[in-house]
Coordinates of C-alpha atoms in Angstrom, one line a residue:
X175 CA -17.1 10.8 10.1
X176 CA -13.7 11.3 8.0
X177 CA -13.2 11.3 4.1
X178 CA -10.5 9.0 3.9
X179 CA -9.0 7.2 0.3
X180 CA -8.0 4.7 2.0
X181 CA -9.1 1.9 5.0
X182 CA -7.4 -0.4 6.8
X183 CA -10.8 -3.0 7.1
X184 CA -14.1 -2.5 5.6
X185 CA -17.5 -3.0 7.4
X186 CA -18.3 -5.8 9.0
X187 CA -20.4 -7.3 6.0
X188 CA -17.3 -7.9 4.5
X189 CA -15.5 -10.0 6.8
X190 CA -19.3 -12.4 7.1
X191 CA -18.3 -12.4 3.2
X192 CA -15.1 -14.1 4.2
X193 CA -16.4 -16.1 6.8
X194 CA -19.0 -17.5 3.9
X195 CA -16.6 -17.5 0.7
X196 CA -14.0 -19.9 3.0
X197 CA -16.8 -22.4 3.5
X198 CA -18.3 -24.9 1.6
X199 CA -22.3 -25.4 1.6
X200 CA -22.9 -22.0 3.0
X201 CA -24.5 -19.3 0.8
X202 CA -24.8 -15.4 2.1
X203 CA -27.4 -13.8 1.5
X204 CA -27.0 -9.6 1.8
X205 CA -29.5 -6.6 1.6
X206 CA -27.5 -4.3 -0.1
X207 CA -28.1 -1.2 -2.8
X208 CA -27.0 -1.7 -6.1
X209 CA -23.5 -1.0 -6.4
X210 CA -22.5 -2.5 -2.8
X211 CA -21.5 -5.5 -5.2
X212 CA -17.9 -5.9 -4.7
X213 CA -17.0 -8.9 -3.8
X214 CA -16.4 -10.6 -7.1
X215 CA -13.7 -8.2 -7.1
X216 CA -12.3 -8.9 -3.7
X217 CA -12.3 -12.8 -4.0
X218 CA -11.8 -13.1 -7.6
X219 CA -9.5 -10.6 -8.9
X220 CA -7.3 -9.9 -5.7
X221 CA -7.4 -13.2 -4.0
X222 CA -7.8 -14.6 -7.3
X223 CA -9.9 -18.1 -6.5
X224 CA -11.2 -19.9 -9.1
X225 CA -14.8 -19.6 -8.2
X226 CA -17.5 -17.0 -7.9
X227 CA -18.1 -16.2 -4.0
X228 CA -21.1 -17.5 -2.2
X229 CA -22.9 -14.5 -1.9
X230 CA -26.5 -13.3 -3.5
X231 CA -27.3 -9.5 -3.1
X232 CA -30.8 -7.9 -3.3
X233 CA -29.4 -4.9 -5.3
X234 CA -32.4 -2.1 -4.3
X235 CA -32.5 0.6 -6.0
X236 CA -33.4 4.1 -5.1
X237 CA -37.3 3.4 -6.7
X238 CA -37.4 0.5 -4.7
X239 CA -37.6 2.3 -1.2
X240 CA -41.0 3.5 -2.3
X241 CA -42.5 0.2 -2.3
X242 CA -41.5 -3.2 -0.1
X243 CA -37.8 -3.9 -0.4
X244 CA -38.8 -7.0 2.4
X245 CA -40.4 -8.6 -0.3
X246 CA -37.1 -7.9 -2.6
X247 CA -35.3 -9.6 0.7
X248 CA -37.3 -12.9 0.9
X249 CA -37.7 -13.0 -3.0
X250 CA -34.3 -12.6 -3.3
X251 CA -33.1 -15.4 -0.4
X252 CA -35.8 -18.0 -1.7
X253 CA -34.2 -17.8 -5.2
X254 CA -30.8 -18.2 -3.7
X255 CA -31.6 -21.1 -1.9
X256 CA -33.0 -22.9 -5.1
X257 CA -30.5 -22.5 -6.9
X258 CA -27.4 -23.0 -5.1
X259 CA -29.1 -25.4 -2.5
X260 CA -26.7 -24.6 0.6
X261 CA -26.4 -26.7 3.5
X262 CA -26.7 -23.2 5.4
X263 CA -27.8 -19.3 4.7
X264 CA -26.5 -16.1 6.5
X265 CA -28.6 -13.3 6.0
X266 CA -27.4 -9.6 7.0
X267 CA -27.6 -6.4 5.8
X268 CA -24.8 -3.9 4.4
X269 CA -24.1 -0.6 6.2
X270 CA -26.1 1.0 3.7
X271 CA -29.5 -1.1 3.7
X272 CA -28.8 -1.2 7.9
X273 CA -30.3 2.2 7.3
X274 CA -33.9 1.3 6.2
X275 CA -33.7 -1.5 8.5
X276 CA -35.8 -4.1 6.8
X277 CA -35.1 -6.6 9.5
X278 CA -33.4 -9.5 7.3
X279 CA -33.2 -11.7 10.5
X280 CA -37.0 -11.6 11.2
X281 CA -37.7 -11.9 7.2
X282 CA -35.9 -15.0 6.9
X283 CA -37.3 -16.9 10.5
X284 CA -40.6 -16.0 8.6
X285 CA -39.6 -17.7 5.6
X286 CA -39.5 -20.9 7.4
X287 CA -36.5 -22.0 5.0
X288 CA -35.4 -26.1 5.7
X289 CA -31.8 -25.1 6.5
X290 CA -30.3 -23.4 9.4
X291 CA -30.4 -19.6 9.1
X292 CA -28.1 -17.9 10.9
X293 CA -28.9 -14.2 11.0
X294 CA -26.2 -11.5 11.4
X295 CA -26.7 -8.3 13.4
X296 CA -23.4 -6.6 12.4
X297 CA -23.2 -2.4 13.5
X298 CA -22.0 -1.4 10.5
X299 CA -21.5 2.8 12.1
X300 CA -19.7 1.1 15.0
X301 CA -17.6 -1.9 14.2
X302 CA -15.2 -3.3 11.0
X303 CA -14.1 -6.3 8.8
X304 CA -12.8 -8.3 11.3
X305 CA -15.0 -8.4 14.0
X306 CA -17.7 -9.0 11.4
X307 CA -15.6 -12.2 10.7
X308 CA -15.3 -13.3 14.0
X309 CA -18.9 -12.6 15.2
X310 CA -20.2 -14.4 12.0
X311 CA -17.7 -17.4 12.7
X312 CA -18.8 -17.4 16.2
X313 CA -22.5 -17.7 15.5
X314 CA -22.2 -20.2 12.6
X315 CA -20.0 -22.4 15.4
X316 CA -22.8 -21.3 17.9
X317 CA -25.7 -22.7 16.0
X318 CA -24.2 -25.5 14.0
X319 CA -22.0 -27.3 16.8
X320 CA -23.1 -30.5 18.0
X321 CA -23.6 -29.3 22.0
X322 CA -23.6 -33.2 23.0
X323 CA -20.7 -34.4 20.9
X324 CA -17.6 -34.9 23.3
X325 CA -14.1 -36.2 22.9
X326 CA -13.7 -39.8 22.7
X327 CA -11.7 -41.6 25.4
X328 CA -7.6 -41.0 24.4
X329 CA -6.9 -44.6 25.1
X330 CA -6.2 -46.1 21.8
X331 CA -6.2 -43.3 19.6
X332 CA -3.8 -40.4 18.7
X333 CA -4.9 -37.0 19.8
X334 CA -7.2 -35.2 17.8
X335 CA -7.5 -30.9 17.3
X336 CA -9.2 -28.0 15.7
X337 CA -7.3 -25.7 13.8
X338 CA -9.3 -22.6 14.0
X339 CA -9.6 -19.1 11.8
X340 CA -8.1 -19.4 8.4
X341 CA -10.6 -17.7 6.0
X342 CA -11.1 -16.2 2.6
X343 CA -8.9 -13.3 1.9
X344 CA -6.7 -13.7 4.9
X345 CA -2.4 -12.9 5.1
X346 CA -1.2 -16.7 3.6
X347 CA -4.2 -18.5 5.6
X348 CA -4.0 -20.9 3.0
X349 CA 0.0 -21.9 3.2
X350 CA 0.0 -21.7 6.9
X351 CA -2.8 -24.2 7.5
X352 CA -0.5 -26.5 5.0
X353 CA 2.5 -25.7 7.0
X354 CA 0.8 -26.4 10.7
X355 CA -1.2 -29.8 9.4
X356 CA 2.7 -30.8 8.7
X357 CA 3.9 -30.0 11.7
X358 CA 0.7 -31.7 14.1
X359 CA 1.1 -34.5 11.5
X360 CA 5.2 -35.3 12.2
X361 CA 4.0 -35.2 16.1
X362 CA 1.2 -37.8 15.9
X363 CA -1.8 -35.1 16.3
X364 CA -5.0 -35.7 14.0
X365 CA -6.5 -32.5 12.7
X366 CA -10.5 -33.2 13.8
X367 CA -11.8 -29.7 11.6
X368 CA -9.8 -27.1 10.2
X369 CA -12.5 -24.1 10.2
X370 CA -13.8 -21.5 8.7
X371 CA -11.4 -22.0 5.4
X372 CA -12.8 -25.5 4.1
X373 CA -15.0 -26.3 6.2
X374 CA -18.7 -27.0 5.8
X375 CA -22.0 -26.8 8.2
X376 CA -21.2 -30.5 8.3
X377 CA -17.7 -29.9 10.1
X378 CA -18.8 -27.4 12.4
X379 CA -21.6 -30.0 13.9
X380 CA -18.1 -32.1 14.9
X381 CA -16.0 -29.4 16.2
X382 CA -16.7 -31.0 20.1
X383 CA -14.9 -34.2 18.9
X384 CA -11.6 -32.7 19.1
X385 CA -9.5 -32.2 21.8
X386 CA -8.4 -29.2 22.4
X387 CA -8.3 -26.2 19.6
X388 CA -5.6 -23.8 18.2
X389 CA -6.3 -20.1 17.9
X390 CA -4.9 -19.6 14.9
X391 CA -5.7 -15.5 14.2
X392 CA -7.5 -14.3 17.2
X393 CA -8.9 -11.9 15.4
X394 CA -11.1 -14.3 13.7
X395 CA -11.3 -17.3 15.8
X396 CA -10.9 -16.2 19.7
X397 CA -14.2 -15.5 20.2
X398 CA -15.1 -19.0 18.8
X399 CA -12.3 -20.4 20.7
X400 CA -14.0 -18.7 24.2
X401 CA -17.5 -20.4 23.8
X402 CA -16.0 -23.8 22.7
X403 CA -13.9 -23.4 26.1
X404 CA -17.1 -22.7 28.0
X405 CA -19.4 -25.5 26.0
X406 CA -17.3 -28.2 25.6
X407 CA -14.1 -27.6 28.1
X408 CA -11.9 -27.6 25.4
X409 CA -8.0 -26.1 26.1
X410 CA -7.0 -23.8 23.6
X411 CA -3.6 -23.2 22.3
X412 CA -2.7 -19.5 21.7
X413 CA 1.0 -19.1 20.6
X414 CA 1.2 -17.6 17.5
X415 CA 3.8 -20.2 15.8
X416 CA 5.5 -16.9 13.0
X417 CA 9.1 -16.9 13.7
X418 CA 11.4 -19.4 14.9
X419 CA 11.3 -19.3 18.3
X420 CA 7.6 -19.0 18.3
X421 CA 7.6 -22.0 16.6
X422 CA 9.4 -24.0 19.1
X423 CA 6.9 -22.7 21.7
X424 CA 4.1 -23.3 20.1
X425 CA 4.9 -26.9 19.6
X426 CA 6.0 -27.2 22.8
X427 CA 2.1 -26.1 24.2
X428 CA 0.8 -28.1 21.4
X429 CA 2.6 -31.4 22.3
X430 CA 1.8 -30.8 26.5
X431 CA -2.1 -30.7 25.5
X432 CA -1.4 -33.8 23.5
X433 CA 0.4 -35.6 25.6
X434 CA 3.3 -36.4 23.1
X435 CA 7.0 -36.0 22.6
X436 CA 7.5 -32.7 21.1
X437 CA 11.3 -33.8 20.0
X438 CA 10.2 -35.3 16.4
X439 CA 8.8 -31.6 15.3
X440 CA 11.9 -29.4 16.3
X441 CA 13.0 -28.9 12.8
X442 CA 15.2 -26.5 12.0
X443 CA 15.3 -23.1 9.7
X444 CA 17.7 -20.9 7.7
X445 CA 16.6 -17.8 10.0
X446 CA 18.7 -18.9 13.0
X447 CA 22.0 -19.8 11.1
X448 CA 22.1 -16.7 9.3
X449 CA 21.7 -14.7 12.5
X450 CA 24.3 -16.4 13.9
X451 CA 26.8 -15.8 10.2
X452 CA 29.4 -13.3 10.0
X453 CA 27.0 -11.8 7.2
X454 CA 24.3 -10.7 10.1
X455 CA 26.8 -8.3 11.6
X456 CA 26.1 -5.9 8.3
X457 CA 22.4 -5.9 9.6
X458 CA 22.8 -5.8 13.3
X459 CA 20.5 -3.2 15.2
X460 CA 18.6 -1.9 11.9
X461 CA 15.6 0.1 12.8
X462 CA 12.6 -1.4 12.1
X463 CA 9.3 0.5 12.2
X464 CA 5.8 -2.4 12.2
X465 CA 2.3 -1.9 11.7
X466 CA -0.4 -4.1 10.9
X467 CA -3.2 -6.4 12.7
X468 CA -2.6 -6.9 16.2
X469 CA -1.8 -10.6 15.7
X470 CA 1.2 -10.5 12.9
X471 CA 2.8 -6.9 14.7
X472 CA 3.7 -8.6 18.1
X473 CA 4.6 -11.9 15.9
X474 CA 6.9 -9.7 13.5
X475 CA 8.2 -7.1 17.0
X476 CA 9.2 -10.4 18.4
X477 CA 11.2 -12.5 15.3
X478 CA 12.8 -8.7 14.6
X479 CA 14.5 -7.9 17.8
X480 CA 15.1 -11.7 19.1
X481 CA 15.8 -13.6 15.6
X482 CA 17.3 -10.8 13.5
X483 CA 18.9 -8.2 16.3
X484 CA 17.1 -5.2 14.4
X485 CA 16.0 -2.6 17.0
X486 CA 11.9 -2.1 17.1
X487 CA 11.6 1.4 17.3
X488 CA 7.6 2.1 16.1
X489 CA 5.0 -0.6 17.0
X490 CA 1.4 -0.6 16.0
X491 CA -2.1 -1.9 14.6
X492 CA -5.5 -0.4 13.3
X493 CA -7.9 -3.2 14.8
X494 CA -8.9 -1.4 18.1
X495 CA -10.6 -4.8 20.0
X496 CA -6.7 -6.1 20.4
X497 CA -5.4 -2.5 21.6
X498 CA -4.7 -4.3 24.9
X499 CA -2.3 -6.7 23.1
X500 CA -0.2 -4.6 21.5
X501 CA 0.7 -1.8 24.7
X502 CA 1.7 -5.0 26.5
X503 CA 3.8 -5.9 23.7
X504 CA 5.1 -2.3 23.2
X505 CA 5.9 -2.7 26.5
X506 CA 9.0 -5.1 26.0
X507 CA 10.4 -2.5 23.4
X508 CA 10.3 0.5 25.6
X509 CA 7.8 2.1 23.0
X510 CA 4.3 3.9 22.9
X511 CA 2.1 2.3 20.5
X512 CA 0.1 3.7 18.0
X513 CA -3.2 2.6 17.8
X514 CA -4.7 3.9 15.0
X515 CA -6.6 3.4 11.5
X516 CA -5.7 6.4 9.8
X517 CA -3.0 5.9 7.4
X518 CA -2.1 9.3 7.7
X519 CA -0.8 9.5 11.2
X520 CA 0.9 5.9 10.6
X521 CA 2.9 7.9 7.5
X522 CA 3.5 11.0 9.7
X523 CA 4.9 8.1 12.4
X524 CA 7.4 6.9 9.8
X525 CA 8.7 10.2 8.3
X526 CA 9.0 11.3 12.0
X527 CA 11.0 7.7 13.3
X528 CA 13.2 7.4 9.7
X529 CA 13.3 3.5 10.3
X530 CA 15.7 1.5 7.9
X531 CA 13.3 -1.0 7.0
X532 CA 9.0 -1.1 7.5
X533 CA 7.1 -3.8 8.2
X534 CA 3.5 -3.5 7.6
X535 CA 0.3 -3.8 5.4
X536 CA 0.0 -2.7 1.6
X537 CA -0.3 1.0 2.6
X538 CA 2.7 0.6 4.6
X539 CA 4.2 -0.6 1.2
X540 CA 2.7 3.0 -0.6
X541 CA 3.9 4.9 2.0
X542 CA 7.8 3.4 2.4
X543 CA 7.8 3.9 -1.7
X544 CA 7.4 7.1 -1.2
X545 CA 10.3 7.6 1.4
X546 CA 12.2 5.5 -0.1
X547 CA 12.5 3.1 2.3
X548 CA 12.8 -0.8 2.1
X549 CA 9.7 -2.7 2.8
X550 CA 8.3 -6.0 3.5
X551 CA 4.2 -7.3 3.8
X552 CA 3.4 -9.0 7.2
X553 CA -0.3 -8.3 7.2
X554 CA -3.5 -8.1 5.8
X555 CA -5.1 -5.5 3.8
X556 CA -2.8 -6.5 1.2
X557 CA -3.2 -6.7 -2.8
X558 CA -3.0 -9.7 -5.6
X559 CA 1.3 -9.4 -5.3
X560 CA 0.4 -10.9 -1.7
X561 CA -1.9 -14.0 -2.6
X562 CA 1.4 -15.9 -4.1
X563 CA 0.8 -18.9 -6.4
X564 CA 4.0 -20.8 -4.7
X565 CA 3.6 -22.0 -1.4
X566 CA 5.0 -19.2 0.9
X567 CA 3.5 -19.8 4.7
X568 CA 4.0 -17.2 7.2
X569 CA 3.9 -19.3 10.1
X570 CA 6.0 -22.5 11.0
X571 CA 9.7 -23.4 10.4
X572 CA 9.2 -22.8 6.8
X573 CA 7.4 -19.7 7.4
X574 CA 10.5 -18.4 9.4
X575 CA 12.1 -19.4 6.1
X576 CA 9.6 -16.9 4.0
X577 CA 10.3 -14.2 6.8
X578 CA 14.3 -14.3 6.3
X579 CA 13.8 -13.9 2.7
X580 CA 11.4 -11.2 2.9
X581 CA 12.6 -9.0 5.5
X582 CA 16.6 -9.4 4.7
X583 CA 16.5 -9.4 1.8
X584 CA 15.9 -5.8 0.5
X585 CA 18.4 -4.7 2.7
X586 CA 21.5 -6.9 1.3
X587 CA 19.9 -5.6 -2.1
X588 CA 20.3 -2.3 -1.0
X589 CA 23.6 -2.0 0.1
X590 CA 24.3 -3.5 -3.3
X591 CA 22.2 -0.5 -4.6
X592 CA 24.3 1.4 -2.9
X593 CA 27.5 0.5 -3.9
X594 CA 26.5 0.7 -7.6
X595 CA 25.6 4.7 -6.9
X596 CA 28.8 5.1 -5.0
X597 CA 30.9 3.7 -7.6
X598 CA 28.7 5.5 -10.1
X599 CA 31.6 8.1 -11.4
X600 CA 33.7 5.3 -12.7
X601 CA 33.2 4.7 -16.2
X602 CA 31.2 1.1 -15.6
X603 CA 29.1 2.4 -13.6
X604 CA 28.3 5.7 -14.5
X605 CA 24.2 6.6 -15.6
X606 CA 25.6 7.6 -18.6
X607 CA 27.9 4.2 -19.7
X608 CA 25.7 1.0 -21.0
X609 CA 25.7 -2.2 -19.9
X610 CA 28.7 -3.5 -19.2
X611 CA 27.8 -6.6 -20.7
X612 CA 26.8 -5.8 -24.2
X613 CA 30.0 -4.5 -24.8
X614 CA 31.3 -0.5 -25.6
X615 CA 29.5 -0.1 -28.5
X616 CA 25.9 -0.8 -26.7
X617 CA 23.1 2.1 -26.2
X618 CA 23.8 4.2 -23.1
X619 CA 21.8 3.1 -20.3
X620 CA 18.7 5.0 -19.1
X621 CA 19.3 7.1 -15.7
X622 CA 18.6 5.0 -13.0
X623 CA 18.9 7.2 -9.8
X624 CA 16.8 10.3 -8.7
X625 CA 20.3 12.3 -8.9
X626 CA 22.1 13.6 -11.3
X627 CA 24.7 12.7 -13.3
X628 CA 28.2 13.8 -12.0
X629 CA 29.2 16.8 -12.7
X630 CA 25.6 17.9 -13.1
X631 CA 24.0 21.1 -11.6
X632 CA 20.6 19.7 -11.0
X633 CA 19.2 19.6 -7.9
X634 CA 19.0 16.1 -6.1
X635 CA 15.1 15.5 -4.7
X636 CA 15.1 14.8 -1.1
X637 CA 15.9 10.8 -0.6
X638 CA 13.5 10.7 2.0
X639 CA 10.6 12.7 1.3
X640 CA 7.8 12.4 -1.0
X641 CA 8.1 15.1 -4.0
X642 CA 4.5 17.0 -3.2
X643 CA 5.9 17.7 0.1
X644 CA 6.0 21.7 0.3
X645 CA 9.1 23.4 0.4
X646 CA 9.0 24.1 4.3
X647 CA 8.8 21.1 6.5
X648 CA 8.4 20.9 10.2
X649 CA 10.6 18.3 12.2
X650 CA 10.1 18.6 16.0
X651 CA 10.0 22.5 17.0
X652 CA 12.4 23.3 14.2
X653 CA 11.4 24.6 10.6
X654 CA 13.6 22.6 8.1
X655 CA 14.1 25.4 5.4
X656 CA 14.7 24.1 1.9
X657 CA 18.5 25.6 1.0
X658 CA 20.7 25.0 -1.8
X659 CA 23.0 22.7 -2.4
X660 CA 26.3 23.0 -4.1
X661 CA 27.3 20.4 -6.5
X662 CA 29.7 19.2 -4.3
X663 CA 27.8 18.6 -1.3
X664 CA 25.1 16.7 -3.8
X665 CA 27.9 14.3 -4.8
X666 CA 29.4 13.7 -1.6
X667 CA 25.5 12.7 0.1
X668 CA 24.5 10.4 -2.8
X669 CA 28.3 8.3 -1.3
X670 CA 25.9 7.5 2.6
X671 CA 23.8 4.9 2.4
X672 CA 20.4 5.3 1.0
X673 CA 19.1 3.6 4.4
X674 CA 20.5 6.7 6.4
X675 CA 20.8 9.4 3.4
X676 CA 17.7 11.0 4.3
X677 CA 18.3 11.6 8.1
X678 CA 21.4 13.0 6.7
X679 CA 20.2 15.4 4.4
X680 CA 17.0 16.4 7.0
X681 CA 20.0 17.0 9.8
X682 CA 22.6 18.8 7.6
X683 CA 19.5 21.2 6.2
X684 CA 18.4 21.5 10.0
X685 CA 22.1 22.4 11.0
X686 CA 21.9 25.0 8.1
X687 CA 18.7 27.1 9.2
X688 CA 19.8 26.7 13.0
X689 CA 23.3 28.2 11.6
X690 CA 21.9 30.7 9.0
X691 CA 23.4 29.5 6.6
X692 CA 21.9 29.7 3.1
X693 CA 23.8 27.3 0.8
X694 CA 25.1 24.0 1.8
X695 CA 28.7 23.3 0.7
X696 CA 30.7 20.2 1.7
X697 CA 32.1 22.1 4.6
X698 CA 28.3 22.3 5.7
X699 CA 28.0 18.6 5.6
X700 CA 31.1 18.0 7.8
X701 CA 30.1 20.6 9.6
X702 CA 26.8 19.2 10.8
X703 CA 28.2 15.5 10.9
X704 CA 30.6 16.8 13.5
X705 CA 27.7 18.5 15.6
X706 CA 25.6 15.1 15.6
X707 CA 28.0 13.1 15.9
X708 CA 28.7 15.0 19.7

């Protein structure tokens, strides 16, 4: 086991949570200690919905294990179904109750409630969040699907689908069900049930109905997807549509299923004029480093290399169960993946790589802070900044939209940035002038950049390096000594782009310990340009 501060997914209880707060009519019912109760806090304050979440805890407590904490279980799911009267109950246990194993599956057949009961067995010690959420989506659709509904006949009717794995806390589920409905409704397609997010036990009965079904997030609905492939011979559509060329493909395999003419949903986005403009040239071959859930890295690798011309040069997720996904995907971008859920080797990746702009999850976000490098969100976890009020989809032609926006733009803002700090000895500019705008007799602007001031002594802090790093810092198999820097050779680095200022600074100091040399003047920094440069 490993003290971490951070995770990438929590237990599996957490992603049933999910599967239940997306839903209407379904109630959860968890064995859980007192204190386990956190899901107000994930669905109201981060996701910030307007209701409680379905779920009803038992909150033991330590003087409870001495007497029956089944009784505390049953009392506990009877009052729960009184009072919210579900159409449905899940019952479970959290990774900490899992250890007095009371049995909540057995405990509830016994109560003989008049409601389906669908009873999780989620391995808290062995799996995480998403597979819980695609294991409890997968036995909800297991016990509540109507095994003798079928299709209708196609003959006088448009084509009919189920959109499958949007659910509570997910990346923008909400938008990009909006954003797909659009698109299936422009080609003629009726949505049959759009499940787990909205759905009741109700809908799930009529998920045979449709079809054919598209796999939204695999890593919520492919399990589903299999079984309803197996029960009903339903086709399932797999292209993840993020990006603009994804897009096109995935209504392409949309409109085959149906039968229909795919030419009335080719609209168009902004992403593919822009990377076609004169401006895209400034952005050309950019390194990107991505990390995230399986399903939005190879979606992101894809619109970054094909869409945008950046060059993919770290590729990775932390859910383990789509490993397979991304080394076949790494594949295409002559790259070793990493496959990891530690957040510290994903920052070591980063420091090691220098990419100009990271791609990733909200600790991706922390981490590019810290090395000052531009960032953009493409996955869950992610924080209440990521749950947007607007509408801002991920997937479909106006999700290639959101992407543009999101992933260009804090690089045209940088260079901006950085023509601001090289221009920053001219009297407009300088830290110490105020705003141009309020006119010469206006307060003097507070400093603005890590550096100093022109003309100051003070040591710049590494650009590219987080401040509690220790003095001596190993890159490769050599020791980057921290040396001195004369005022000189200060000014002259803050003039290279913040995107490459870093890489810089780590080569010229390498150069210098290689060298000897124990204070870095300007000649040192020519110096050791000239010897990368060959």
């Amino acid at each position: 086991m490993q003290l971490t501060v951070w995770t990438y997914e929590g237990p599996p209880h957490v992603g049933a949570m999910r599967i239940a707060t997306a839903m209407e009519g379904v109630h959860y019912v968890l064995h859980a200690p007192q204190g386990d109760t956190y899901a107000d806090l994930l669905f109201t304050m981060i996701e910030r919905r307007g209701k409680r979440p379905p779920v009803t805890y038992t909150t033991f407590q330590a003087r409870d294990l001495g007497k029956d904490t089944a009784e505390l279980f049953q009392s506990a799911a009877r009052d729960a179904f009184e009072r919210f009267k579900p159409q449905a109950m899940l019952v479970g246990a959290s990774c900490t109750a899992e250890l007095i194993q009371d049995d909540p599956s057995g405990l509830a057949e016994a109560m003989r409630l008049p409601i389906p009961v669908v009873a999780l067995e989620l391995p808290s010690y062995q799996r995480k969040e998403n597979w819980g959420a695609a294991e409890t989506f997968y036995q909800l659709v297991r016990k509540l699907a109507d095994k003798d509904l079928r299709a209708a006949p196609r003959e006088g009717r448009r084509p009919s689908v189920n959109l499958l794995g949007p659910t509570a806390l997910g990346f923008r589920h909400r938008d990009d069900v909006v954003e797909i409905s659009r698109l299936l409704g422009t080609l003629g397609i009726d949505i049959n049930v759009t499940a787990p997010l909205g759905a009741s036990p109700a809908d799930l009965a009529r998920l045979g109905a449709a079809d054919f079904n598209i796999c939204l997030y695999p890593e919520i609905a492919d399990t589903a997807c299999r079984w309803l492939e197996k029960t009903f011979g339903q086709k399932t559509v797999h292209t993840i549509p993020i990006g603009h060329g994804a897009t096109r493909d995935f209504i392409a395999e949309v409109a085959a299923l149906a039968g229909v003419d795919a030419a009335a949903a080719l609209d168009d986005s902004r992403l593919p004029w822009w990377s076609r403009s004169v401006d895209s040239t400034y952005l050309t071959a950019k390194r990107v480093f991505i990390f995230g859930d399986a399903t939005h890295a190879v979606a992101a690798a894809r619109v970054a290399r094909d869409e945008l011309g950046f060059e993919v040069v770290g590729l990775g997720c932390y859910n383990r169960e789509f490993a397979r996904d991304i080394r076949e995907a790494a594949k295409l971008y002559g790259l070793e993946p990493l496959i990891t859920d530690d957040y510290l080797e994903v920052e070591d990746a980063i420091a090691k790589l220098q990419p100009e702009l990271v791609l990733g999850t909200q600790m991706e976000r922390h981490i590019a802070k810290r090395l000052r490098i531009p960032c953009a969100v493409i996955s869950a976890p992610v924080h209440v900044q990521d749950f947007p009020a607007r509408y801002s989809p991920q997937m479909g032609f106006e999700g290639a939209n959101v992407l543009f926006d999101t992933w260009v733009h804090p690089l045209v803002m940088g260079l901006e940035e950085h023509l601001l700090t090289m221009f920053r000895d001219d009297f407009e500019f300088s830290d110490s002038a105020g705003a141009s705008h309020l006119g010469h007799g206006s307060a003097p602007a507070p400093t603005r950049h890590p550096g100093p001031v022109p003309g100051s002594t003070a040591p710049q802090a590494p650009s590219a390096q987080p401040e509690e790093w220790t003095p001596e810092q190993v890159r490769g198999d050599v020791a980057v000594v921290a040396t001195g820097w004369s005022p000189e050779a200060e000014r002259e680095l803050l003039k290279i782009p913040f995107f490459v200022r870093g890489k810089a600074r780590r080569n010229t100091e390498r150069y210098a310990a290689e060298q000897g040399i124990a204070a870095i003047t300007l000649d040192t920094l020519y110096d050791a340009k000239a010897h990368y440069a060959r």
